[in-house]
mmCIF file of C-alpha atoms and ligand atoms in Angstrom:
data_model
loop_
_atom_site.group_PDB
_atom_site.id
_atom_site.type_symbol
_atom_site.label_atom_id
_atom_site.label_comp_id
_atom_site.label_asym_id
_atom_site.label_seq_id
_atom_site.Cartn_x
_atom_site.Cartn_y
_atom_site.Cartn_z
ATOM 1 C CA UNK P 1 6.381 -44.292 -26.755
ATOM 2 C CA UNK P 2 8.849 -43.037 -23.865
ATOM 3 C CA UNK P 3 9.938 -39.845 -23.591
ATOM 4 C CA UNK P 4 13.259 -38.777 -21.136
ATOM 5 C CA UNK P 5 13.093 -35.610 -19.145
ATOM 6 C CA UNK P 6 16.421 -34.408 -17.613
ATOM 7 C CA UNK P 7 18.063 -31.549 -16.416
ATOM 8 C CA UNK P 8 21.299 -29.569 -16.198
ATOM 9 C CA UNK P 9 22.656 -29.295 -12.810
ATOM 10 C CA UNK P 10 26.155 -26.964 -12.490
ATOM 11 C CA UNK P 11 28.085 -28.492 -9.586
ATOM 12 C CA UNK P 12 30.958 -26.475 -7.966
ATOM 13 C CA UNK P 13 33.818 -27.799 -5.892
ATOM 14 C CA UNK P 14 34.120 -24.395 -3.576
ATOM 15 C CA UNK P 15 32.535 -20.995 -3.207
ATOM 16 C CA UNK P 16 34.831 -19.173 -5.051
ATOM 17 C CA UNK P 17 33.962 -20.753 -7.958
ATOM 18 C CA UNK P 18 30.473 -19.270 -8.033
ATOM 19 C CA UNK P 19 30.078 -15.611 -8.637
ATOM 20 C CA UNK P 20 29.886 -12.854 -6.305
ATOM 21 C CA UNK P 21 26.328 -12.940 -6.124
ATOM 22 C CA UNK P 22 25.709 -16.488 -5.824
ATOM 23 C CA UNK P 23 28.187 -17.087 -3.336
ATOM 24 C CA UNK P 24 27.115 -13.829 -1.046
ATOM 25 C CA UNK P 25 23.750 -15.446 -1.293
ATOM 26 C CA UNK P 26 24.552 -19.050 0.104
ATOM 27 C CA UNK P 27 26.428 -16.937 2.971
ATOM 28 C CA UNK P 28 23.511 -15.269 4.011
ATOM 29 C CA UNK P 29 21.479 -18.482 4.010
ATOM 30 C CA UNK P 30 24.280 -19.978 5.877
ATOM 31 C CA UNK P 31 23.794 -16.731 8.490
ATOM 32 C CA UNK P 32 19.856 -17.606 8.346
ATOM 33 C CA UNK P 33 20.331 -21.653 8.785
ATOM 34 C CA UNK P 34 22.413 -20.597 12.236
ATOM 35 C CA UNK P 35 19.206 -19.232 13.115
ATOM 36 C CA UNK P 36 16.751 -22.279 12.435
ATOM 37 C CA UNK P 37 14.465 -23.465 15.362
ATOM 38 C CA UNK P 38 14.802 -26.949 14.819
ATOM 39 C CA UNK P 39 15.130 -29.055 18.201
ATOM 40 C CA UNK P 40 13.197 -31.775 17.113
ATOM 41 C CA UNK P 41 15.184 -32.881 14.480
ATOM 42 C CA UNK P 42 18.177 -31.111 14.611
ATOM 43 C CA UNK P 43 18.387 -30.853 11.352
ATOM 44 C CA UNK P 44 18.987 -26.815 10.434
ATOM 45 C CA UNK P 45 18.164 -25.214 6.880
ATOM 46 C CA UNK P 46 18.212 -21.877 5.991
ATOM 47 C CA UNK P 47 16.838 -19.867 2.599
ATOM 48 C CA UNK P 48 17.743 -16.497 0.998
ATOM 49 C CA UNK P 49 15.684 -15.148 -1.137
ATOM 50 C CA UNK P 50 17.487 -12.732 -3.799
ATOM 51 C CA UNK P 51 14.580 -10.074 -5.186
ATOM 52 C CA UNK P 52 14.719 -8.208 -8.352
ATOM 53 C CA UNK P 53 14.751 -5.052 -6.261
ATOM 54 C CA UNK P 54 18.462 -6.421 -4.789
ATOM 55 C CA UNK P 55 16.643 -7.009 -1.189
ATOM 56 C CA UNK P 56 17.373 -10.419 0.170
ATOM 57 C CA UNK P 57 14.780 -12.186 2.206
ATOM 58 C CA UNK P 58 15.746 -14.870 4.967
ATOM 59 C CA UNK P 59 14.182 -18.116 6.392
ATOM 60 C CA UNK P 60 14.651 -21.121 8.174
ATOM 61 C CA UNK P 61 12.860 -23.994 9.491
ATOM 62 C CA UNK P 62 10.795 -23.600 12.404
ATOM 63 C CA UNK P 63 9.716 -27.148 13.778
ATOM 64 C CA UNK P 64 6.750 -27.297 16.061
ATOM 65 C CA UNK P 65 6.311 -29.761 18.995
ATOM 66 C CA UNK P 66 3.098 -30.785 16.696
ATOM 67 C CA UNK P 67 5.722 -31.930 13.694
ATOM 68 C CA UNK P 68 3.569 -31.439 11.171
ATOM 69 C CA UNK P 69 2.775 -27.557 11.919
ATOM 70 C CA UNK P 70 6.573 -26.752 11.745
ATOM 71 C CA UNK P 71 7.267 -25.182 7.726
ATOM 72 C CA UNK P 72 10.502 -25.454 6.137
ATOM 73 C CA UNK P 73 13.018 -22.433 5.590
ATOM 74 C CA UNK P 74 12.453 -22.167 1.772
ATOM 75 C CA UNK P 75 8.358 -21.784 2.272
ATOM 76 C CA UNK P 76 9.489 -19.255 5.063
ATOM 77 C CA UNK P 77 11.669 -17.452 2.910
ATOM 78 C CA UNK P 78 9.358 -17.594 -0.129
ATOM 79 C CA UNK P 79 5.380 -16.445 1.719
ATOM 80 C CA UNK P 80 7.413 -13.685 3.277
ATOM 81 C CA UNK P 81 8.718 -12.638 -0.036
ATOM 82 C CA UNK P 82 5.258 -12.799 -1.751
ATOM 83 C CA UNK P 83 3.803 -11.249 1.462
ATOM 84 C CA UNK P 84 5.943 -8.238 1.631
ATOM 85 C CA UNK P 85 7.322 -8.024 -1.721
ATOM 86 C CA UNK P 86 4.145 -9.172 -4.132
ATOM 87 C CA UNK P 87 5.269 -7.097 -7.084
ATOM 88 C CA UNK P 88 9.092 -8.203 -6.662
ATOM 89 C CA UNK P 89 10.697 -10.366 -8.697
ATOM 90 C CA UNK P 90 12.171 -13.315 -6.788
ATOM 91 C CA UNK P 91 15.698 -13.664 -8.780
ATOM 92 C CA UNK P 92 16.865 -16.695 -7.489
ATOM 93 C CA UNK P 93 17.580 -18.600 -4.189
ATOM 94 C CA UNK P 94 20.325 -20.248 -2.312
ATOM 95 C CA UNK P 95 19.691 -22.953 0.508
ATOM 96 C CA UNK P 96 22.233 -24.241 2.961
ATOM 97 C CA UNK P 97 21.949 -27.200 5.159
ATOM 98 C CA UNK P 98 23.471 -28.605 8.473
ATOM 99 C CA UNK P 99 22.790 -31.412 11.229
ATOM 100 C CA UNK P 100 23.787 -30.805 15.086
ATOM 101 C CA UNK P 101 24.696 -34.563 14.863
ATOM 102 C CA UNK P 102 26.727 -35.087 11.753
ATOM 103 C CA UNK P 103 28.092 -33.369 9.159
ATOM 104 C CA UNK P 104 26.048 -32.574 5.827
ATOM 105 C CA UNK P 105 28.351 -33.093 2.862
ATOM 106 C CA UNK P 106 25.868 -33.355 0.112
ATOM 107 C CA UNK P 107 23.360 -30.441 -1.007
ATOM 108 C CA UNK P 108 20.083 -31.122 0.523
ATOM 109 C CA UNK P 109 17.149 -30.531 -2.207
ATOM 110 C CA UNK P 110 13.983 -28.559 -1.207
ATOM 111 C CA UNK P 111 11.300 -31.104 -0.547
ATOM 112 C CA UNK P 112 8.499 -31.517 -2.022
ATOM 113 C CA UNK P 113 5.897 -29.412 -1.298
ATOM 114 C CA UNK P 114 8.439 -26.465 -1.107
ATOM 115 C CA UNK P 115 9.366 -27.151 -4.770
ATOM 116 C CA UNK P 116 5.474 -27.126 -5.782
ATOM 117 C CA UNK P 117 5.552 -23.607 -3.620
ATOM 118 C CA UNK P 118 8.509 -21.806 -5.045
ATOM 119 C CA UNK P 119 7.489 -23.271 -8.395
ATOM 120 C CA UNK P 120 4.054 -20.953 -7.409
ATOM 121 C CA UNK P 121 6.555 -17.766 -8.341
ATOM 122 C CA UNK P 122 8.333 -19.230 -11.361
ATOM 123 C CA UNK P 123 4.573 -19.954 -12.817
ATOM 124 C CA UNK P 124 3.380 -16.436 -11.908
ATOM 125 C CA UNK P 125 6.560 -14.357 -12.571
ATOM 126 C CA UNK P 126 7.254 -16.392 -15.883
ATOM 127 C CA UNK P 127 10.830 -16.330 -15.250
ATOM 128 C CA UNK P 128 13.004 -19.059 -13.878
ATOM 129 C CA UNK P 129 14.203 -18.971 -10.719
ATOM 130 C CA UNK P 130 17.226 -21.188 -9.999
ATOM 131 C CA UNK P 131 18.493 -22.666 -6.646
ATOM 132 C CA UNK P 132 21.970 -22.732 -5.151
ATOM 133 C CA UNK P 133 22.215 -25.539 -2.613
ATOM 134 C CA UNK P 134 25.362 -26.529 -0.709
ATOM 135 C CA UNK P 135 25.253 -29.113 2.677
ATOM 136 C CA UNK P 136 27.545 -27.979 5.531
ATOM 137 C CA UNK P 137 30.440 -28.935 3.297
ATOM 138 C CA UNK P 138 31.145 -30.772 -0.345
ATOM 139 C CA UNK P 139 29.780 -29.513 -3.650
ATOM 140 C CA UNK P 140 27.403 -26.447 -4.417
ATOM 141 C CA UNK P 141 24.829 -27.569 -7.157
ATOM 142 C CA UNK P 142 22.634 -25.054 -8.908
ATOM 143 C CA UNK P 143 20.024 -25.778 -10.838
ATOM 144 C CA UNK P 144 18.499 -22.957 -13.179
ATOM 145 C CA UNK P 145 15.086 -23.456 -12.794
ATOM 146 C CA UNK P 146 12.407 -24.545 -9.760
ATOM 147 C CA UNK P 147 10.593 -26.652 -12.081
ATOM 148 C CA UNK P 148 13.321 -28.537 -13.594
ATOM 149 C CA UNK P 149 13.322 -29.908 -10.496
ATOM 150 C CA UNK P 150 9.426 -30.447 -10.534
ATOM 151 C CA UNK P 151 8.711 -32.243 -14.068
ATOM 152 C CA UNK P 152 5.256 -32.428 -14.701
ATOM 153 C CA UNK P 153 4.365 -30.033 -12.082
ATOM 154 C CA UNK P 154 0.816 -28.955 -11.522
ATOM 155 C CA UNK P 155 0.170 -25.597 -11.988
ATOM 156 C CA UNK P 156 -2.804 -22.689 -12.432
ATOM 157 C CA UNK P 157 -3.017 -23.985 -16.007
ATOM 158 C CA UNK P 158 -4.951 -26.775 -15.240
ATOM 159 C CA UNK P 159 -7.627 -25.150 -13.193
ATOM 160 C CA UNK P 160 -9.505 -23.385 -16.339
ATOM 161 C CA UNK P 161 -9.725 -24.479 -19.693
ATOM 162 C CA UNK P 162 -8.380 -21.595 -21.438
HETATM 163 N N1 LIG I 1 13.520 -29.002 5.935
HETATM 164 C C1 LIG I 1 13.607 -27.772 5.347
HETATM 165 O O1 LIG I 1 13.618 -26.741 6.015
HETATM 166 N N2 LIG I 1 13.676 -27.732 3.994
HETATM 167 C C2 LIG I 1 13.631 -28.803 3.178
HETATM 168 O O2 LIG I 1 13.544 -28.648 1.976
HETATM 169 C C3 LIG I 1 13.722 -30.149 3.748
HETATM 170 C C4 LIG I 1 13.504 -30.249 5.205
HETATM 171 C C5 LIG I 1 13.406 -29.046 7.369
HETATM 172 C C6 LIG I 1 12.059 -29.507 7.868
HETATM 173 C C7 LIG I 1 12.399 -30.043 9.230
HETATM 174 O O3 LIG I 1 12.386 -28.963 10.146
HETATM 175 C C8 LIG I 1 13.824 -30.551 9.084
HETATM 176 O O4 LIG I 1 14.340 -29.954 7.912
HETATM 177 C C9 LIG I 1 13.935 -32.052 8.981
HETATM 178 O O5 LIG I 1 13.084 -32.556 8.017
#
């Protein structure tokens, strides 16, 4: 036996075809990706974070000369949610990416290990939590749910037996 798994993903040509709060939040994580310290790989991302409580939280990568101790913007968007806003609902989150070399015309989707940590929330909050992702330019996809874009993710469920 096979079995598929697939997802929807909405894809918009512009900004103006999202709604207001979708598109306000891919602004602001344009205004946080300005902000990334990435001169290693000049490769700049930036995350808002849009709480229940209407607050939005910012982030963006911060490299390290050590590469591997550098954390991308979505886990520094999302552990300064859950660190300053534990009992907040995270709503949903937009990511924007850019290169100081070329120009990004495709979304770029979180990687892996920042899927498996927003997917922490979605687990915990039992709500979904979608992403809005857009490149420098070209289409805005959003996809509804962190763990549609994780199938078969591992979770708290397998660490007990009840
Ligand atoms: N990066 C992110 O911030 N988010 C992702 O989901 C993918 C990659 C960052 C990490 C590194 O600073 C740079 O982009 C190049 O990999």
């Amino acid at each position: 036996m096979k079995k598929k798994i697939a997802f929807e993903l909405s894809i918009y040509k512009t900004e103006e075809e999202l709604s207001v709060e979708d598109s306000n939040l891919l602004k602001q994580a344009v205004n946080a990706r300005i902000k990334a310290y990435a001169p290693y790989s000049n490769f700049l991302v930036g995350a808002a974070v849009l709480l229940e409580n209407g607050e939005i939280v910012l982030g963006n990568n911060q490299e390290n000369a050590s590469y591997p101790s550098g954390l991308c913007a979505e886990r520094v968007a999302i552990f300064y949610a859950g660190a300053n806003y534990p009992n907040e609902e995270i709503k949903k989150i937009a990511i924007s990416a850019a290169s100081n070399d070329y120009e990004v015309k495709e979304p770029a989707g979180p990687c892996g290990n920042c899927r498996q940590a927003i997917a922490e929330y979605e687990y915990k909050q039992k709500t979904p939590i979608p992403i809005i992702m857009r490149g420098e330019s070209g289409p805005i996809y959003k996809c509804d749910a962190v763990t549609d874009m994780l199938p078969l993710g591992f979770n708290n469920s397998f660490l007990s037996d009840s």
